[in-house]
Amino acid sequence: MSDLDQVTLKAGDKSVDLPVLKPTLGNSCIDISRLNKETGLFTYDSGFTATASCKSAVTYIDGDAGVLLYRGYPIEQLAKQSTFPEVAYLLMNGELPGRQELSKFDRNIVHHAMVPESMEKLFSGFRYNAHPMAILCASVASLSAFYHDSLDLNDPEQRNQAAVRLIAKVPTLAAAAYRYSMDLPILHPRTDLDYVSRFLHMMFGVPGESFELNPVVAKAMDLLLILHADHEQNASTSTVRLVGSTGANPYASVAAGITALWGPAHGGANEAVLTMLESIGGPKNVETAVAKAKDKNSHFRLMGFGHRVYKSFDPRATIIREMTHKVLGELGINDPLLEVALKLEEAALKDDYFVQRKLYPNVDFYSGIIYKALKIPTEMFTVMFAVARTAGWVAHWLEQQVDPEMKIGRPRQVYIGHADRDYVEMDKR
Ligand code: ACO
């Protein structure tokens, strides 16, 4: 953190004193909100590499030290001791729940896990081979058409209700998207199961047959959900906040977050990692893949490597790496893709190109391998990410709604188009 309380910016014969905002942890920020009024200048920062878009108390990342805190609690401790519903409660409410608070929260989620029966018509409108992310975006956005009783953004109870509904229903919609794409009957959420087991039953249960839950699978799934639950102002969360800043309803805002998550540079990376490992084929081809990733003409990147914020190891990747070996061992899976992954990791970590650019394996490098071991199909990987990140999205949306400094998000631009010119008649062009 900087000791400066203000910085002075000189612009020609004008100078302006800009206050420096002090965070609890991390980099101080120059408050430039008065800059344009006093100098006529805007700032330019493509991709927001050095610009804070809001004040937030939800999650903290130190990219150089590899630190990730949810509401102040280190991810390593939460991964070891907590559960996903408890983490969701923490993110939403700011504090760990007491026993009664958690059981009330769990009951509330179970109560809202069902989705309207008529949504099956929405699913059946999709082509049989639709990507489950397409179905998830559409079905989450459509929730706003069903729940008119939670759309008054000025009512804290309604806001909370919408947040709980999203955490409760996104897994049901995610599993339904999968079942639809496999031409399997959609299963209703079972109220006697916990959050993760309920989801696994909706994914893999067979109507009329008893459902046997593998505790190794349930534990691994819970851990993956915890690790993906929030990551401060990433692209999808910033999208939720941008849409939320317009006063759009929470279902529409979260649906926008899901579309942002889909890209391979963000949540789509876990799916892309697996596709990449499969295309590499075997450990003997790893060297060629690394060389291709370094070749600027190839447009090929090592998926699952690099991160905008982490410039040392991603702490989630450290936890998940250990978990990957444990899960594969416990489930007795000998996956040749893991061998490719480990060889790739080893090759990249000692290669100057990756070392100099601080490109380390990120959380998605390993999550795909675990999901594969848990029999989650590849096209569902990003959907799984969305199930987890819903907790973070709603926490940020709730925080934003009561932020006294919240304004509609409206960036500026550096215009590089034509200066004004006259319209040209069609026959003179
Ligand atoms: N493979 C090869 N080279 C890479 C990679 C990669 N995975 N990532 C970055 N680079 C190179 C770039 O070509 C660039 O090289 P240069 O300086 O010679 O031009 C340099 O590293 C910096 O890259 P940027 O794209 O400027 O870094 P940025 O911070 O904008 O991007 C990102 C971060 C998008 C994650 C990038 O590393 C990437 O595309 N990774 C692969 C996709 C991925 O794994 N995404 C998941 C992110 S984690 C998440 O969303 C949960």
Short mmCIF file of C-alpha atoms and ligand atoms in Angstrom, two decimals:
data_model
loop_
_atom_site.label_atom_id
_atom_site.label_comp_id
_atom_site.label_asym_id
_atom_site.label_seq_id
_atom_site.Cartn_x
_atom_site.Cartn_y
_atom_site.Cartn_z
CA MET A 1 0.00 0.00 0.00
CA SER A 2 1.31 3.49 -0.84
CA ASP A 3 1.93 6.13 1.87
CA LEU A 4 0.68 8.87 -0.42
CA ASP A 5 -2.59 10.58 0.49
CA GLN A 6 -2.83 12.34 -2.82
CA VAL A 7 -1.00 12.65 -6.11
CA THR A 8 -0.67 15.75 -8.21
CA LEU A 9 -1.15 15.40 -11.92
CA LYS A 10 0.23 18.12 -14.15
CA ALA A 11 -1.55 18.61 -17.45
CA GLY A 12 -0.04 21.55 -19.37
CA ASP A 13 -0.51 24.65 -17.21
CA LYS A 14 -3.13 22.95 -15.04
CA SER A 15 -2.42 20.77 -12.07
CA VAL A 16 -4.90 18.71 -10.13
CA ASP A 17 -4.62 17.04 -6.74
CA LEU A 18 -6.16 13.59 -6.82
CA PRO A 19 -6.90 11.74 -3.56
CA VAL A 20 -5.40 8.30 -3.00
CA LEU A 21 -7.86 5.70 -1.69
CA LYS A 22 -6.51 3.30 0.93
CA PRO A 23 -7.73 -0.30 0.82
CA THR A 24 -7.67 -2.66 3.82
CA LEU A 25 -5.19 -4.77 1.82
CA GLY A 26 -3.54 -4.35 -1.56
CA ASN A 27 -2.72 -1.48 -3.88
CA SER A 28 -3.81 2.06 -3.16
CA CYS A 29 -5.91 3.64 -5.92
CA ILE A 30 -5.81 7.15 -7.35
CA ASP A 31 -9.36 8.51 -7.41
CA ILE A 32 -9.59 10.09 -10.87
CA SER A 33 -13.31 10.89 -10.77
CA ARG A 34 -12.59 14.69 -10.79
CA LEU A 35 -9.90 14.47 -13.47
CA ASN A 36 -12.07 15.22 -16.48
CA LYS A 37 -13.89 18.11 -14.82
CA GLU A 38 -10.61 19.78 -13.87
CA THR A 39 -8.40 19.01 -16.89
CA GLY A 40 -10.71 17.90 -19.71
CA LEU A 41 -8.77 14.61 -19.88
CA PHE A 42 -9.97 11.03 -19.61
CA THR A 43 -7.79 8.01 -18.81
CA TYR A 44 -7.24 4.99 -21.06
CA ASP A 45 -6.79 1.46 -19.71
CA SER A 46 -7.86 -1.23 -22.16
CA GLY A 47 -9.00 -4.34 -20.31
CA PHE A 48 -8.95 -2.50 -16.94
CA THR A 49 -5.43 -3.71 -16.18
CA ALA A 50 -4.83 -0.91 -13.63
CA THR A 51 -8.31 0.40 -12.92
CA ALA A 52 -10.58 -0.42 -9.98
CA SER A 53 -14.25 -0.30 -10.98
CA CYS A 54 -15.77 -0.40 -7.50
CA LYS A 55 -15.12 -0.70 -3.77
CA SER A 56 -15.75 -4.24 -2.56
CA ALA A 57 -15.43 -6.20 0.68
CA VAL A 58 -16.16 -9.64 -0.76
CA THR A 59 -12.88 -11.13 -1.98
CA TYR A 60 -9.21 -10.17 -1.92
CA ILE A 61 -6.47 -11.45 -4.21
CA ASP A 62 -2.74 -10.78 -3.98
CA GLY A 63 -1.58 -11.97 -7.39
CA ASP A 64 2.14 -11.74 -6.57
CA ALA A 65 1.94 -13.62 -3.29
CA GLY A 66 -0.69 -16.14 -4.53
CA VAL A 67 -3.22 -15.15 -1.84
CA LEU A 68 -7.01 -15.52 -2.13
CA LEU A 69 -9.32 -14.53 0.73
CA TYR A 70 -13.12 -14.79 0.80
CA ARG A 71 -14.36 -12.17 3.30
CA GLY A 72 -10.90 -12.34 4.88
CA TYR A 73 -10.73 -16.13 5.20
CA PRO A 74 -7.87 -17.85 3.29
CA ILE A 75 -9.03 -20.19 0.53
CA GLU A 76 -6.79 -22.95 1.93
CA GLN A 77 -8.70 -22.91 5.26
CA LEU A 78 -12.11 -22.80 3.59
CA ALA A 79 -11.12 -25.62 1.21
CA LYS A 80 -10.08 -27.77 4.15
CA GLN A 81 -12.78 -26.96 6.70
CA SER A 82 -15.85 -25.51 5.02
CA THR A 83 -18.59 -26.60 2.62
CA PHE A 84 -19.95 -24.86 -0.46
CA PRO A 85 -23.28 -23.75 1.12
CA GLU A 86 -21.38 -22.29 4.09
CA VAL A 87 -19.04 -20.45 1.68
CA ALA A 88 -22.04 -19.16 -0.30
CA TYR A 89 -23.55 -17.85 2.95
CA LEU A 90 -20.23 -16.24 3.89
CA LEU A 91 -19.88 -14.51 0.51
CA MET A 92 -23.46 -13.25 0.57
CA ASN A 93 -23.63 -12.14 4.19
CA GLY A 94 -20.04 -11.27 5.07
CA GLU A 95 -19.73 -13.57 8.13
CA LEU A 96 -19.58 -17.31 8.71
CA PRO A 97 -23.01 -18.59 9.74
CA GLY A 98 -23.83 -20.03 13.16
CA ARG A 99 -25.31 -23.55 13.24
CA GLN A 100 -28.91 -22.29 13.15
CA GLU A 101 -28.22 -19.67 10.49
CA LEU A 102 -26.64 -22.30 8.24
CA SER A 103 -29.46 -24.76 8.70
CA LYS A 104 -32.02 -21.99 7.92
CA PHE A 105 -30.01 -21.04 4.82
CA ASP A 106 -29.84 -24.72 3.73
CA ARG A 107 -33.62 -25.10 4.22
CA ASN A 108 -34.25 -21.94 2.23
CA ILE A 109 -32.08 -23.24 -0.62
CA VAL A 110 -33.78 -26.67 -0.64
CA HIS A 111 -37.17 -24.93 -0.64
CA HIS A 112 -36.23 -22.94 -3.76
CA ALA A 113 -34.33 -25.64 -5.65
CA MET A 114 -37.33 -26.60 -7.81
CA VAL A 115 -37.86 -24.76 -11.11
CA PRO A 116 -41.28 -24.12 -12.70
CA GLU A 117 -42.61 -27.14 -14.61
CA SER A 118 -43.29 -24.97 -17.65
CA MET A 119 -39.55 -24.43 -18.06
CA GLU A 120 -39.41 -27.88 -19.64
CA LYS A 121 -41.03 -26.21 -22.67
CA LEU A 122 -38.11 -23.79 -22.80
CA PHE A 123 -35.67 -26.72 -22.78
CA SER A 124 -37.54 -28.61 -25.46
CA GLY A 125 -37.26 -25.56 -27.74
CA PHE A 126 -33.51 -26.19 -27.97
CA ARG A 127 -31.96 -28.43 -30.60
CA TYR A 128 -30.91 -31.80 -29.11
CA ASN A 129 -27.20 -30.99 -29.41
CA ALA A 130 -27.36 -27.49 -27.91
CA HIS A 131 -24.39 -26.57 -25.73
CA PRO A 132 -25.55 -26.71 -22.07
CA MET A 133 -24.09 -23.20 -21.51
CA ALA A 134 -26.55 -21.87 -24.12
CA ILE A 135 -29.42 -23.55 -22.28
CA LEU A 136 -28.16 -22.28 -18.92
CA CYS A 137 -27.87 -18.62 -20.05
CA ALA A 138 -31.38 -18.67 -21.49
CA SER A 139 -33.01 -20.50 -18.59
CA VAL A 140 -31.43 -18.28 -15.90
CA ALA A 141 -32.51 -15.12 -17.77
CA SER A 142 -36.00 -16.57 -18.06
CA LEU A 143 -36.34 -16.87 -14.25
CA SER A 144 -37.21 -13.14 -14.22
CA ALA A 145 -40.38 -14.04 -16.14
CA PHE A 146 -41.50 -16.33 -13.30
CA TYR A 147 -40.55 -14.54 -10.10
CA HIS A 148 -42.21 -11.14 -10.16
CA ASP A 149 -42.22 -11.17 -6.38
CA SER A 150 -38.45 -10.66 -6.16
CA LEU A 151 -37.89 -7.88 -8.66
CA ASP A 152 -38.24 -4.82 -6.41
CA LEU A 153 -34.59 -3.89 -6.04
CA ASN A 154 -35.36 -1.41 -3.25
CA ASP A 155 -36.64 -4.15 -0.96
CA PRO A 156 -33.76 -5.92 0.88
CA GLU A 157 -35.91 -9.03 1.48
CA GLN A 158 -36.69 -9.35 -2.22
CA ARG A 159 -33.03 -8.87 -3.13
CA ASN A 160 -32.06 -11.59 -0.69
CA GLN A 161 -34.83 -13.82 -1.95
CA ALA A 162 -33.61 -13.46 -5.54
CA ALA A 163 -30.04 -14.26 -4.47
CA VAL A 164 -31.13 -17.43 -2.64
CA ARG A 165 -33.31 -18.45 -5.60
CA LEU A 166 -30.33 -18.15 -7.93
CA ILE A 167 -28.02 -20.22 -5.69
CA ALA A 168 -30.80 -22.81 -5.33
CA LYS A 169 -32.01 -23.02 -8.92
CA VAL A 170 -28.83 -22.70 -11.00
CA PRO A 171 -27.73 -26.30 -10.14
CA THR A 172 -31.21 -27.58 -11.03
CA LEU A 173 -31.09 -25.76 -14.37
CA ALA A 174 -27.50 -26.88 -14.96
CA ALA A 175 -28.37 -30.55 -14.39
CA ALA A 176 -31.52 -30.18 -16.51
CA ALA A 177 -29.45 -28.67 -19.36
CA TYR A 178 -27.19 -31.73 -19.22
CA ARG A 179 -30.05 -34.25 -19.05
CA TYR A 180 -31.79 -32.55 -21.96
CA SER A 181 -28.63 -32.63 -24.09
CA MET A 182 -28.30 -36.38 -23.33
CA ASP A 183 -32.00 -37.05 -24.06
CA LEU A 184 -32.44 -38.26 -20.47
CA PRO A 185 -35.45 -37.50 -18.24
CA ILE A 186 -34.99 -34.36 -16.14
CA LEU A 187 -34.98 -35.17 -12.42
CA HIS A 188 -36.52 -33.04 -9.68
CA PRO A 189 -34.27 -31.85 -6.83
CA ARG A 190 -34.42 -34.21 -3.84
CA THR A 191 -35.13 -32.32 -0.63
CA ASP A 192 -33.56 -35.03 1.56
CA LEU A 193 -30.08 -34.52 0.10
CA ASP A 194 -27.45 -31.85 0.76
CA TYR A 195 -26.54 -29.30 -1.92
CA VAL A 196 -23.81 -31.29 -3.68
CA SER A 197 -25.53 -34.70 -3.38
CA ARG A 198 -28.77 -33.16 -4.70
CA PHE A 199 -26.91 -31.86 -7.73
CA LEU A 200 -25.15 -35.19 -8.36
CA HIS A 201 -28.47 -37.01 -8.12
CA MET A 202 -30.05 -34.65 -10.68
CA MET A 203 -27.06 -35.24 -12.98
CA PHE A 204 -26.64 -39.00 -12.67
CA GLY A 205 -29.73 -40.45 -10.95
CA VAL A 206 -31.87 -43.03 -12.74
CA PRO A 207 -35.65 -42.78 -12.16
CA GLY A 208 -36.92 -45.70 -10.08
CA GLU A 209 -33.45 -46.79 -9.01
CA SER A 210 -31.79 -46.01 -5.71
CA PHE A 211 -29.03 -43.46 -5.95
CA GLU A 212 -25.66 -44.42 -4.56
CA LEU A 213 -23.52 -41.48 -3.76
CA ASN A 214 -19.76 -41.89 -3.88
CA PRO A 215 -18.38 -39.79 -0.98
CA VAL A 216 -15.09 -39.22 -2.84
CA VAL A 217 -17.01 -37.70 -5.74
CA ALA A 218 -19.20 -35.57 -3.42
CA LYS A 219 -16.17 -34.26 -1.50
CA ALA A 220 -14.26 -33.41 -4.68
CA MET A 221 -17.28 -31.64 -6.16
CA ASP A 222 -17.79 -29.61 -2.98
CA LEU A 223 -14.14 -28.56 -3.04
CA LEU A 224 -14.30 -27.52 -6.71
CA LEU A 225 -17.39 -25.41 -5.97
CA ILE A 226 -15.61 -23.70 -3.05
CA LEU A 227 -12.53 -22.93 -5.17
CA HIS A 228 -14.60 -21.42 -7.98
CA ALA A 229 -17.11 -19.56 -5.79
CA ASP A 230 -15.65 -16.08 -6.21
CA HIS A 231 -12.66 -14.24 -7.63
CA GLU A 232 -13.29 -10.51 -7.15
CA GLN A 233 -13.76 -8.33 -10.25
CA ASN A 234 -13.13 -10.95 -12.96
CA ALA A 235 -14.79 -10.57 -16.38
CA SER A 236 -18.06 -12.33 -15.51
CA THR A 237 -18.46 -10.64 -12.11
CA SER A 238 -17.71 -7.26 -13.66
CA THR A 239 -20.36 -8.07 -16.27
CA VAL A 240 -22.90 -8.88 -13.54
CA ARG A 241 -22.04 -5.56 -11.88
CA LEU A 242 -22.21 -3.61 -15.17
CA VAL A 243 -25.62 -5.03 -16.00
CA GLY A 244 -26.70 -4.66 -12.36
CA SER A 245 -25.68 -0.99 -12.44
CA THR A 246 -28.41 -0.31 -14.98
CA GLY A 247 -31.08 -1.47 -12.52
CA ALA A 248 -31.66 -4.69 -14.50
CA ASN A 249 -33.11 -7.54 -12.41
CA PRO A 250 -30.73 -10.05 -10.73
CA TYR A 251 -31.73 -12.96 -12.99
CA ALA A 252 -30.85 -10.93 -16.11
CA SER A 253 -27.63 -9.71 -14.46
CA VAL A 254 -26.48 -13.24 -13.54
CA ALA A 255 -27.46 -14.56 -16.99
CA ALA A 256 -25.14 -11.90 -18.47
CA GLY A 257 -22.39 -13.13 -16.13
CA ILE A 258 -22.89 -16.67 -17.44
CA THR A 259 -22.43 -15.51 -21.04
CA ALA A 260 -19.20 -13.70 -20.06
CA LEU A 261 -17.95 -16.80 -18.28
CA TRP A 262 -18.39 -18.89 -21.42
CA GLY A 263 -15.36 -17.46 -23.28
CA PRO A 264 -12.22 -19.62 -23.43
CA ALA A 265 -10.14 -16.78 -21.95
CA HIS A 266 -12.32 -17.06 -18.81
CA GLY A 267 -14.47 -19.98 -17.57
CA GLY A 268 -14.48 -21.73 -20.93
CA ALA A 269 -10.79 -22.48 -20.32
CA ASN A 270 -11.51 -25.69 -18.35
CA GLU A 271 -13.30 -27.16 -21.37
CA ALA A 272 -10.55 -25.83 -23.65
CA VAL A 273 -7.84 -27.43 -21.45
CA LEU A 274 -9.31 -30.87 -21.92
CA THR A 275 -9.79 -30.41 -25.65
CA MET A 276 -6.14 -29.25 -25.82
CA LEU A 277 -4.82 -32.22 -23.80
CA GLU A 278 -6.78 -34.60 -26.03
CA SER A 279 -5.41 -32.93 -29.16
CA ILE A 280 -1.83 -33.16 -27.81
CA GLY A 281 -2.56 -36.87 -27.55
CA GLY A 282 0.43 -38.17 -25.60
CA PRO A 283 3.47 -37.07 -23.54
CA LYS A 284 5.75 -37.38 -26.56
CA ASN A 285 3.94 -34.47 -28.28
CA VAL A 286 4.25 -32.06 -25.35
CA GLU A 287 7.44 -30.41 -26.61
CA THR A 288 5.83 -29.58 -29.96
CA ALA A 289 2.79 -28.10 -28.18
CA VAL A 290 5.01 -25.89 -26.00
CA ALA A 291 6.93 -24.69 -29.06
CA LYS A 292 3.65 -23.88 -30.83
CA ALA A 293 2.39 -21.92 -27.81
CA LYS A 294 5.53 -19.77 -27.97
CA ASP A 295 5.18 -19.15 -31.70
CA LYS A 296 3.36 -15.83 -32.10
CA ASN A 297 2.22 -16.79 -35.61
CA SER A 298 0.38 -19.89 -34.43
CA HIS A 299 -2.30 -18.14 -32.27
CA PHE A 300 -2.13 -21.25 -30.07
CA ARG A 301 -1.98 -20.68 -26.32
CA LEU A 302 -1.51 -23.24 -23.58
CA MET A 303 -5.00 -23.29 -22.14
CA GLY A 304 -5.01 -23.30 -18.35
CA PHE A 305 -1.79 -21.27 -18.19
CA GLY A 306 -1.51 -17.62 -17.22
CA HIS A 307 -3.78 -15.31 -15.29
CA ARG A 308 -4.45 -11.60 -15.39
CA VAL A 309 -3.94 -11.23 -11.65
CA TYR A 310 -1.83 -14.19 -10.43
CA LYS A 311 1.75 -13.63 -11.41
CA SER A 312 2.92 -16.41 -9.13
CA PHE A 313 1.17 -19.73 -8.50
CA ASP A 314 -2.66 -19.63 -8.44
CA PRO A 315 -3.42 -20.83 -4.85
CA ARG A 316 -6.52 -22.64 -6.13
CA ALA A 317 -4.31 -24.55 -8.57
CA THR A 318 -2.07 -25.71 -5.68
CA ILE A 319 -5.08 -27.11 -3.77
CA ILE A 320 -6.67 -28.65 -6.83
CA ARG A 321 -3.41 -30.20 -8.06
CA GLU A 322 -3.13 -32.17 -4.82
CA MET A 323 -6.82 -33.06 -5.01
CA THR A 324 -6.47 -34.31 -8.60
CA HIS A 325 -3.91 -36.95 -7.61
CA LYS A 326 -5.97 -37.96 -4.56
CA VAL A 327 -9.25 -38.28 -6.49
CA LEU A 328 -7.72 -40.22 -9.36
CA GLY A 329 -6.05 -42.54 -6.84
CA GLU A 330 -9.20 -43.06 -4.75
CA LEU A 331 -11.40 -43.64 -7.78
CA GLY A 332 -8.78 -45.96 -9.26
CA ILE A 333 -8.55 -43.95 -12.47
CA ASN A 334 -5.42 -44.08 -14.55
CA ASP A 335 -6.02 -41.25 -16.97
CA PRO A 336 -3.38 -40.88 -19.73
CA LEU A 337 -4.42 -37.22 -20.04
CA LEU A 338 -3.04 -36.63 -16.56
CA GLU A 339 0.35 -37.77 -17.79
CA VAL A 340 0.14 -35.29 -20.66
CA ALA A 341 -0.95 -32.57 -18.21
CA LEU A 342 1.94 -33.24 -15.82
CA LYS A 343 4.50 -33.33 -18.62
CA LEU A 344 3.09 -30.06 -19.98
CA GLU A 345 3.20 -28.45 -16.57
CA GLU A 346 6.81 -29.57 -16.07
CA ALA A 347 7.89 -28.41 -19.53
CA ALA A 348 6.24 -24.99 -19.25
CA LEU A 349 7.48 -24.31 -15.72
CA LYS A 350 11.11 -24.62 -16.79
CA ASP A 351 10.73 -22.85 -20.13
CA ASP A 352 12.09 -19.26 -20.24
CA TYR A 353 9.12 -18.01 -22.27
CA PHE A 354 6.64 -19.05 -19.55
CA VAL A 355 8.94 -18.19 -16.63
CA GLN A 356 9.65 -14.65 -17.87
CA ARG A 357 5.96 -13.96 -18.50
CA LYS A 358 5.01 -15.55 -15.17
CA LEU A 359 2.65 -17.99 -16.84
CA TYR A 360 1.76 -20.66 -14.27
CA PRO A 361 -0.99 -23.29 -14.39
CA ASN A 362 -4.27 -21.75 -13.25
CA VAL A 363 -7.24 -23.41 -11.52
CA ASP A 364 -8.71 -24.55 -14.83
CA PHE A 365 -5.64 -26.54 -15.76
CA TYR A 366 -6.55 -29.22 -13.21
CA SER A 367 -10.28 -28.78 -12.72
CA GLY A 368 -11.07 -30.32 -16.12
CA ILE A 369 -9.14 -33.47 -15.22
CA ILE A 370 -11.05 -33.87 -11.95
CA TYR A 371 -14.39 -33.18 -13.62
CA LYS A 372 -13.54 -35.84 -16.20
CA ALA A 373 -12.74 -38.31 -13.39
CA LEU A 374 -16.10 -37.47 -11.80
CA LYS A 375 -17.74 -38.37 -15.15
CA ILE A 376 -18.89 -34.81 -15.82
CA PRO A 377 -18.95 -34.44 -19.62
CA THR A 378 -16.53 -31.90 -21.12
CA GLU A 379 -19.23 -29.50 -22.35
CA MET A 380 -20.52 -29.28 -18.76
CA PHE A 381 -17.23 -28.02 -17.29
CA THR A 382 -18.02 -24.34 -17.74
CA VAL A 383 -21.57 -24.99 -16.50
CA MET A 384 -20.03 -26.40 -13.31
CA PHE A 385 -18.00 -23.23 -12.98
CA ALA A 386 -21.22 -21.19 -13.35
CA VAL A 387 -22.93 -23.22 -10.58
CA ALA A 388 -20.09 -22.30 -8.21
CA ARG A 389 -19.63 -18.70 -9.34
CA THR A 390 -23.34 -17.94 -8.87
CA ALA A 391 -22.51 -17.57 -5.16
CA GLY A 392 -19.94 -14.87 -5.97
CA TRP A 393 -22.11 -13.15 -8.58
CA VAL A 394 -25.04 -12.74 -6.18
CA ALA A 395 -22.72 -11.58 -3.37
CA HIS A 396 -21.33 -8.84 -5.63
CA TRP A 397 -24.77 -7.94 -6.94
CA LEU A 398 -26.11 -7.62 -3.36
CA GLU A 399 -23.12 -5.50 -2.35
CA GLN A 400 -23.52 -3.25 -5.37
CA GLN A 401 -27.22 -2.62 -4.72
CA VAL A 402 -26.47 -0.91 -1.38
CA ASP A 403 -23.29 0.86 -2.49
CA PRO A 404 -23.97 4.60 -2.00
CA GLU A 405 -21.36 5.36 -4.72
CA MET A 406 -22.96 3.03 -7.28
CA LYS A 407 -23.47 4.68 -10.69
CA ILE A 408 -24.44 3.20 -14.02
CA GLY A 409 -21.26 1.70 -15.53
CA ARG A 410 -20.45 3.80 -18.55
CA PRO A 411 -16.81 3.72 -19.75
CA ARG A 412 -15.32 6.36 -22.04
CA GLN A 413 -13.40 5.68 -25.25
CA VAL A 414 -10.52 6.97 -27.32
CA TYR A 415 -12.32 7.64 -30.58
CA ILE A 416 -10.16 6.63 -33.57
CA GLY A 417 -12.79 6.77 -36.33
CA HIS A 418 -13.31 9.38 -39.06
CA ALA A 419 -13.71 13.04 -38.22
CA ASP A 420 -17.12 14.31 -39.38
CA ARG A 421 -17.73 14.03 -43.10
CA ASP A 422 -20.64 14.46 -45.52
CA TYR A 423 -22.98 11.68 -46.57
CA VAL A 424 -22.18 10.38 -50.07
CA GLU A 425 -25.05 9.58 -52.45
CA MET A 426 -25.20 5.89 -53.44
CA ASP A 427 -24.24 6.44 -57.12
CA LYS A 428 -21.21 8.55 -56.15
CA ARG A 429 -19.53 5.94 -53.89
N1 ACO B 1 0.11 -19.54 -23.63
C1 ACO B 1 1.11 -18.89 -24.30
N2 ACO B 1 1.41 -17.58 -24.16
C2 ACO B 1 0.65 -16.89 -23.30
C3 ACO B 1 -0.40 -17.47 -22.55
C4 ACO B 1 -0.66 -18.85 -22.75
N3 ACO B 1 -1.62 -19.47 -22.07
N4 ACO B 1 -0.99 -16.53 -21.77
C5 ACO B 1 -0.32 -15.39 -22.00
N5 ACO B 1 0.66 -15.60 -22.92
C6 ACO B 1 1.65 -14.61 -23.37
C7 ACO B 1 1.04 -13.61 -24.34
O1 ACO B 1 1.18 -14.04 -25.69
C8 ACO B 1 1.86 -12.37 -24.04
O2 ACO B 1 3.11 -12.54 -24.65
P1 ACO B 1 3.92 -11.23 -25.19
O3 ACO B 1 4.22 -10.41 -23.97
O4 ACO B 1 5.13 -11.80 -25.86
O5 ACO B 1 3.00 -10.54 -26.17
C9 ACO B 1 2.09 -12.44 -22.53
O6 ACO B 1 2.03 -13.84 -22.22
C10 ACO B 1 1.04 -11.70 -21.71
O7 ACO B 1 -0.26 -12.16 -22.10
P2 ACO B 1 -1.59 -11.29 -22.04
O8 ACO B 1 -2.59 -11.87 -22.98
O9 ACO B 1 -1.26 -9.84 -22.20
O10 ACO B 1 -2.02 -11.53 -20.54
P3 ACO B 1 -3.43 -11.22 -19.93
O11 ACO B 1 -3.21 -10.95 -18.49
O12 ACO B 1 -4.16 -10.21 -20.73
O13 ACO B 1 -4.20 -12.62 -20.14
C11 ACO B 1 -5.15 -14.74 -19.82
C12 ACO B 1 -4.48 -13.52 -19.15
C13 ACO B 1 -6.35 -14.32 -20.65
C14 ACO B 1 -5.63 -15.68 -18.73
C15 ACO B 1 -4.09 -15.45 -20.72
O14 ACO B 1 -2.98 -15.86 -19.94
C16 ACO B 1 -4.67 -16.67 -21.46
O15 ACO B 1 -5.24 -16.51 -22.55
N6 ACO B 1 -4.55 -17.91 -20.86
C17 ACO B 1 -5.10 -19.09 -21.47
C18 ACO B 1 -6.59 -19.16 -21.18
C19 ACO B 1 -6.90 -19.50 -19.73
O16 ACO B 1 -6.33 -20.41 -19.16
N7 ACO B 1 -7.86 -18.76 -19.16
C20 ACO B 1 -8.32 -19.00 -17.80
C21 ACO B 1 -8.01 -17.84 -16.92
S1 ACO B 1 -8.39 -18.26 -15.25
C22 ACO B 1 -10.05 -18.15 -15.13
O17 ACO B 1 -10.76 -17.45 -15.81
C23 ACO B 1 -10.64 -18.98 -14.08
#
